[in-house]
Amino acid sequence: MKLRPTAPFSHPAWRLLPGLGIASALLLLATAGLGALLWEASLPDVSQLWGSRYLRTVITFTVWQAFLSVLLSLLVAVPVARMLARQPAFPGRGGLLRLMELSLVLPSIVAVSGLVSVYGRQGWFTGIASDWLNVSWNIYGINGIVLAHVFFNAPLAARILLQAIESAPASQRRAAAQLGLGRWWYWRAVEWPAVRPVLPGLAALVFTLCFTSFAIVMTLGGGPSATTIEVAIYQALRFEFDGSQAALLAVVQLLICGFLWWLAARYGLTASLLPDRRVASHSSRAGRSFWSRLTDGLALGVFALFLVMPLAAILLRGLPGMGSAFFPQGSFSVNPALLDATLRSLAIALPAGLMSVGAALLILASGTATSRSTIRRVTDVTAYLPLMIPPLVLGTGLFLLFRPSLGNSSEGLVLVTLINAMMALPFVLQMLRGPLGRLDSASRQQADQLGILGWYRWRWLHWPRMRRPLALSMAYGTGLSLGDFGVIALFGSPGQPTLPVLLYQQLGSYRVDAAAATGLWLVLLLLLLFSVFNLLGASRLSLRRTANSPRTVQEPEHA
Amino acid sequence: MLEVKNLVFAYSGQTDPWSFQFAAAPGQCIAIHGASGSGKSTLLNLLAGFLEPRSGDILWQQESLRNCPPWHRPMTSVFQEHNLFEHLNVETNIGLGIHPGLKLTPQDRQAIREALQSVGLEGFSKRLPGDLSGGQRQRVALLRAILRRQPILLLDEPLTGLDREARDTLRQLLLEQKAKGVLMVLASHDEDDRRILADSTYNL
């Protein structure tokens, strides 16, 4: 028998152990962070929770605004999802779907600056409303916070709901179409049964996102009456140096979020928290008539406008300032502040993206390498850990843990990178899980027989298929870190800002034009990042396939 | 000598387990005969190591293969379909049979070129399997199996569903391999396949 060459890293341990190591390290890090928190938040302090008026206000406000945001987001998202589902041929539907995807990566601080230009005191929309309708409002406080949360979460929720509706069994949809069900009965018979199982998880997701929202509350909130727990933690740590109060608040936040996820998990947590990019379409009678097309079209138009206006504001206000932001006072040397912030942002975001993608791959590999359920559970839990433990809570714990030694700021930046990578992990894992598991059993058997194992299997079987999802998840991971404002605010120093911090500083000192330019630059940087990764991910394979296909059609088969 | 001794296997939920027993010598082709569902594919998958038997043993030159992983067994499978990696081109598909990490010598590449030429597939080396016809794909799969140079070929309906011309080409290739001393285990519904290729029959 001829001895086959063995592949490097083909021992099963290579697949199992690295991922398991990372998963355990993450669990350990989380436990260490939480342990430090509990240590600081000593028991007598708990009575302080209800004794202190400030803490009470903060907690109530946090819950209240999150509740309102979930309610409004879902109230917007459900009709939007239904309309998108029943209008598969709506012009601009694809564009609207892409626009709705944007909310996942648009840095919240940039969106806030756009929202302020539309709905703020001098905003366009505010002007129109007060001239025509004689109404006025103040964007600072709960109005603005909830508005921003709806701006972010309604599109996210709508996409997830749309996916749920479109995945309703075809048989049901066919039957409904045959019966010619009207809107109400179509909802009762087809849409509601598809949406119901997704709702608890979705509500939990949106609630957590709003509950732990930081940048939005920092910029649009203010004063004890409009402060969330997350912001209060930050203030306690950075301004009052009150570790125990921060710890106490972090524990409260953890308890509420943890309880919520536990509840959602009990009532069926949907596996897909990230909207799929592919959306099938189907038709129903409900959307066929002229009137329904018209009203749906108008409503979707309003929704699109709601999403587009702040983005347009960023573009229109930022564009004139771009030149002077880069070349101040007409000089030909690049503005060092902006350049520095850009480089610092990239220096954090690119490694963070790379780390999250690498960790996700290894964790997924070890999850599939074993049939033992405990190991699988460890890797599954790690995947959702960062959603359950808000990054700022974890950051607080680690901050308290490392405080004495966190002297120099570069160590702080390393920690920021680490936590950012962790934050991106659930999303990246979600994006890579499908493609990595898609290797069919026939290919697996062939690969086993041919001895394509370990590194060779990765190189020849996974890598060619994973290029695109890898590039996309790398873009998402990097993009999320690029727009991060929470963790960097906690660990960074104001003298060394990243782009979001710079933007926040400019907003705070009312340098609106400079802020607009920075915001636009951040968005452009994100777009650039996505297109670069998209280009890297475009496999040569698919290019060649499209180049080849006409030829194969013309050529007669001579088999 | 390939000896299958009291090899017992049952899928979960199957009340009546299968038991297999036969032997074959190098340069011979043994046909596995039986109705569909009688365990032909199962037997071939057991031989390849894709399935784990309950008991019994497989011997090759007096050595047990029972605890050998698929990649250490001296055999190559060719199924009716899904034999190729769809995302890799013809040359890479064949090359991975020669070296699992595609570390090919110039001689290896030359051999692939010549083999493709010999079955009328010159100029197809950069094509993807999806662009080929069923017969062309099957020729590529068989070339890979042959160039892998293992002493045993496991053939599971390799010619089913192909047109006459493709069958003739492939049968010729298989006969050549047999003449070179390769042992073949053939599962086929087709009377002609068995008559032309097989030296003996094992009835299930």
PDB file of N, CA, C and O in Angstrom, chain A residues 76 80 83 90 96 99 119 125 151 294-310:
ATOM      1  N   VAL A  76     -43.690  50.165  13.510  1.00  0.00           N
ATOM      2  CA  VAL A  76     -43.285  50.572  12.162  1.00  0.00           C
ATOM      3  C   VAL A  76     -42.884  49.351  11.343  1.00  0.00           C
ATOM      4  O   VAL A  76     -43.246  49.217  10.174  1.00  0.00           O
ATOM      5  N   VAL A  80     -44.301  47.649   7.579  1.00  0.00           N
ATOM      6  CA  VAL A  80     -43.317  47.784   6.498  1.00  0.00           C
ATOM      7  C   VAL A  80     -42.958  46.407   5.946  1.00  0.00           C
ATOM      8  O   VAL A  80     -42.917  46.191   4.728  1.00  0.00           O
ATOM      9  N   MET A  83     -45.839  45.100   3.883  1.00  0.00           N
ATOM     10  CA  MET A  83     -45.957  45.780   2.585  1.00  0.00           C
ATOM     11  C   MET A  83     -44.859  45.318   1.635  1.00  0.00           C
ATOM     12  O   MET A  83     -45.108  45.073   0.461  1.00  0.00           O
ATOM     13  N   PHE A  90     -42.345  46.320  -6.251  1.00  0.00           N
ATOM     14  CA  PHE A  90     -42.297  47.744  -5.920  1.00  0.00           C
ATOM     15  C   PHE A  90     -41.011  48.358  -6.458  1.00  0.00           C
ATOM     16  O   PHE A  90     -39.921  47.861  -6.174  1.00  0.00           O
ATOM     17  N   LEU A  96     -34.317  49.962  -1.256  1.00  0.00           N
ATOM     18  CA  LEU A  96     -34.830  50.162   0.094  1.00  0.00           C
ATOM     19  C   LEU A  96     -34.279  49.093   1.032  1.00  0.00           C
ATOM     20  O   LEU A  96     -33.895  49.382   2.168  1.00  0.00           O
ATOM     21  N   LEU A  99     -30.821  49.920   1.893  1.00  0.00           N
ATOM     22  CA  LEU A  99     -30.845  51.060   2.812  1.00  0.00           C
ATOM     23  C   LEU A  99     -31.128  50.574   4.231  1.00  0.00           C
ATOM     24  O   LEU A  99     -30.542  51.037   5.205  1.00  0.00           O
ATOM     25  N   TYR A 119     -34.299  66.951  12.332  1.00  0.00           N
ATOM     26  CA  TYR A 119     -35.340  67.165  13.327  1.00  0.00           C
ATOM     27  C   TYR A 119     -34.901  68.092  14.457  1.00  0.00           C
ATOM     28  O   TYR A 119     -35.658  68.346  15.384  1.00  0.00           O
ATOM     29  N   PHE A 125     -36.937  69.610   8.783  1.00  0.00           N
ATOM     30  CA  PHE A 125     -38.269  69.103   9.030  1.00  0.00           C
ATOM     31  C   PHE A 125     -38.942  69.921  10.124  1.00  0.00           C
ATOM     32  O   PHE A 125     -40.127  70.236  10.040  1.00  0.00           O
ATOM     33  N   PHE A 151     -35.176  54.864  14.247  1.00  0.00           N
ATOM     34  CA  PHE A 151     -34.428  54.996  12.998  1.00  0.00           C
ATOM     35  C   PHE A 151     -33.482  53.815  12.799  1.00  0.00           C
ATOM     36  O   PHE A 151     -33.318  53.305  11.699  1.00  0.00           O
ATOM     37  N   LEU A 294     -51.032  51.547  -4.487  1.00  0.00           N
ATOM     38  CA  LEU A 294     -50.815  52.975  -4.289  1.00  0.00           C
ATOM     39  C   LEU A 294     -50.521  53.282  -2.818  1.00  0.00           C
ATOM     40  O   LEU A 294     -49.527  53.944  -2.495  1.00  0.00           O
ATOM     41  N   THR A 295     -51.380  52.759  -1.923  1.00  0.00           N
ATOM     42  CA  THR A 295     -51.183  53.085  -0.507  1.00  0.00           C
ATOM     43  C   THR A 295     -49.898  52.460   0.022  1.00  0.00           C
ATOM     44  O   THR A 295     -49.148  53.113   0.755  1.00  0.00           O
ATOM     45  N   ASP A 296     -49.637  51.234  -0.372  1.00  0.00           N
ATOM     46  CA  ASP A 296     -48.380  50.605   0.057  1.00  0.00           C
ATOM     47  C   ASP A 296     -47.189  51.397  -0.447  1.00  0.00           C
ATOM     48  O   ASP A 296     -46.217  51.623   0.288  1.00  0.00           O
ATOM     49  N   GLY A 297     -47.277  51.802  -1.708  1.00  0.00           N
ATOM     50  CA  GLY A 297     -46.178  52.557  -2.297  1.00  0.00           C
ATOM     51  C   GLY A 297     -45.945  53.853  -1.541  1.00  0.00           C
ATOM     52  O   GLY A 297     -44.801  54.212  -1.238  1.00  0.00           O
ATOM     53  N   LEU A 298     -47.029  54.546  -1.219  1.00  0.00           N
ATOM     54  CA  LEU A 298     -46.896  55.804  -0.487  1.00  0.00           C
ATOM     55  C   LEU A 298     -46.283  55.572   0.893  1.00  0.00           C
ATOM     56  O   LEU A 298     -45.364  56.278   1.302  1.00  0.00           O
ATOM     57  N   ALA A 299     -46.787  54.554   1.576  1.00  0.00           N
ATOM     58  CA  ALA A 299     -46.288  54.290   2.930  1.00  0.00           C
ATOM     59  C   ALA A 299     -44.809  53.917   2.888  1.00  0.00           C
ATOM     60  O   ALA A 299     -44.001  54.403   3.693  1.00  0.00           O
ATOM     61  N   LEU A 300     -44.443  53.071   1.929  1.00  0.00           N
ATOM     62  CA  LEU A 300     -43.035  52.688   1.816  1.00  0.00           C
ATOM     63  C   LEU A 300     -42.191  53.897   1.444  1.00  0.00           C
ATOM     64  O   LEU A 300     -41.046  54.035   1.888  1.00  0.00           O
ATOM     65  N   GLY A 301     -42.767  54.781   0.623  1.00  0.00           N
ATOM     66  CA  GLY A 301     -42.062  56.002   0.250  1.00  0.00           C
ATOM     67  C   GLY A 301     -41.770  56.853   1.470  1.00  0.00           C
ATOM     68  O   GLY A 301     -40.660  57.373   1.630  1.00  0.00           O
ATOM     69  N   VAL A 302     -42.766  56.969   2.350  1.00  0.00           N
ATOM     70  CA  VAL A 302     -42.561  57.747   3.575  1.00  0.00           C
ATOM     71  C   VAL A 302     -41.470  57.114   4.428  1.00  0.00           C
ATOM     72  O   VAL A 302     -40.586  57.795   4.965  1.00  0.00           O
ATOM     73  N   PHE A 303     -41.524  55.782   4.528  1.00  0.00           N
ATOM     74  CA  PHE A 303     -40.518  55.070   5.318  1.00  0.00           C
ATOM     75  C   PHE A 303     -39.125  55.293   4.728  1.00  0.00           C
ATOM     76  O   PHE A 303     -38.157  55.559   5.445  1.00  0.00           O
ATOM     77  N   ALA A 304     -39.037  55.199   3.394  1.00  0.00           N
ATOM     78  CA  ALA A 304     -37.749  55.415   2.729  1.00  0.00           C
ATOM     79  C   ALA A 304     -37.250  56.829   3.003  1.00  0.00           C
ATOM     80  O   ALA A 304     -36.066  57.054   3.265  1.00  0.00           O
ATOM     81  N   LEU A 305     -38.180  57.782   2.967  1.00  0.00           N
ATOM     82  CA  LEU A 305     -37.816  59.174   3.207  1.00  0.00           C
ATOM     83  C   LEU A 305     -37.280  59.342   4.627  1.00  0.00           C
ATOM     84  O   LEU A 305     -36.291  60.040   4.855  1.00  0.00           O
ATOM     85  N   PHE A 306     -37.944  58.660   5.563  1.00  0.00           N
ATOM     86  CA  PHE A 306     -37.527  58.682   6.972  1.00  0.00           C
ATOM     87  C   PHE A 306     -36.082  58.198   7.103  1.00  0.00           C
ATOM     88  O   PHE A 306     -35.289  58.754   7.868  1.00  0.00           O
ATOM     89  N   LEU A 307     -35.734  57.199   6.311  1.00  0.00           N
ATOM     90  CA  LEU A 307     -34.368  56.672   6.376  1.00  0.00           C
ATOM     91  C   LEU A 307     -33.388  57.550   5.602  1.00  0.00           C
ATOM     92  O   LEU A 307     -32.234  57.705   5.996  1.00  0.00           O
ATOM     93  N   VAL A 308     -33.859  58.104   4.482  1.00  0.00           N
ATOM     94  CA  VAL A 308     -32.939  58.810   3.590  1.00  0.00           C
ATOM     95  C   VAL A 308     -32.598  60.201   4.110  1.00  0.00           C
ATOM     96  O   VAL A 308     -31.455  60.638   4.013  1.00  0.00           O
ATOM     97  N   MET A 309     -33.600  60.873   4.703  1.00  0.00           N
ATOM     98  CA  MET A 309     -33.381  62.283   5.056  1.00  0.00           C
ATOM     99  C   MET A 309     -32.144  62.528   5.916  1.00  0.00           C
ATOM    100  O   MET A 309     -31.324  63.387   5.569  1.00  0.00           O
ATOM    101  N   PRO A 310     -31.974  61.770   7.017  1.00  0.00           N
ATOM    102  CA  PRO A 310     -30.762  62.014   7.809  1.00  0.00           C
ATOM    103  C   PRO A 310     -29.474  61.738   7.029  1.00  0.00           C
ATOM    104  O   PRO A 310     -28.487  62.466   7.178  1.00  0.00           O
TER     105      PRO A 310
END
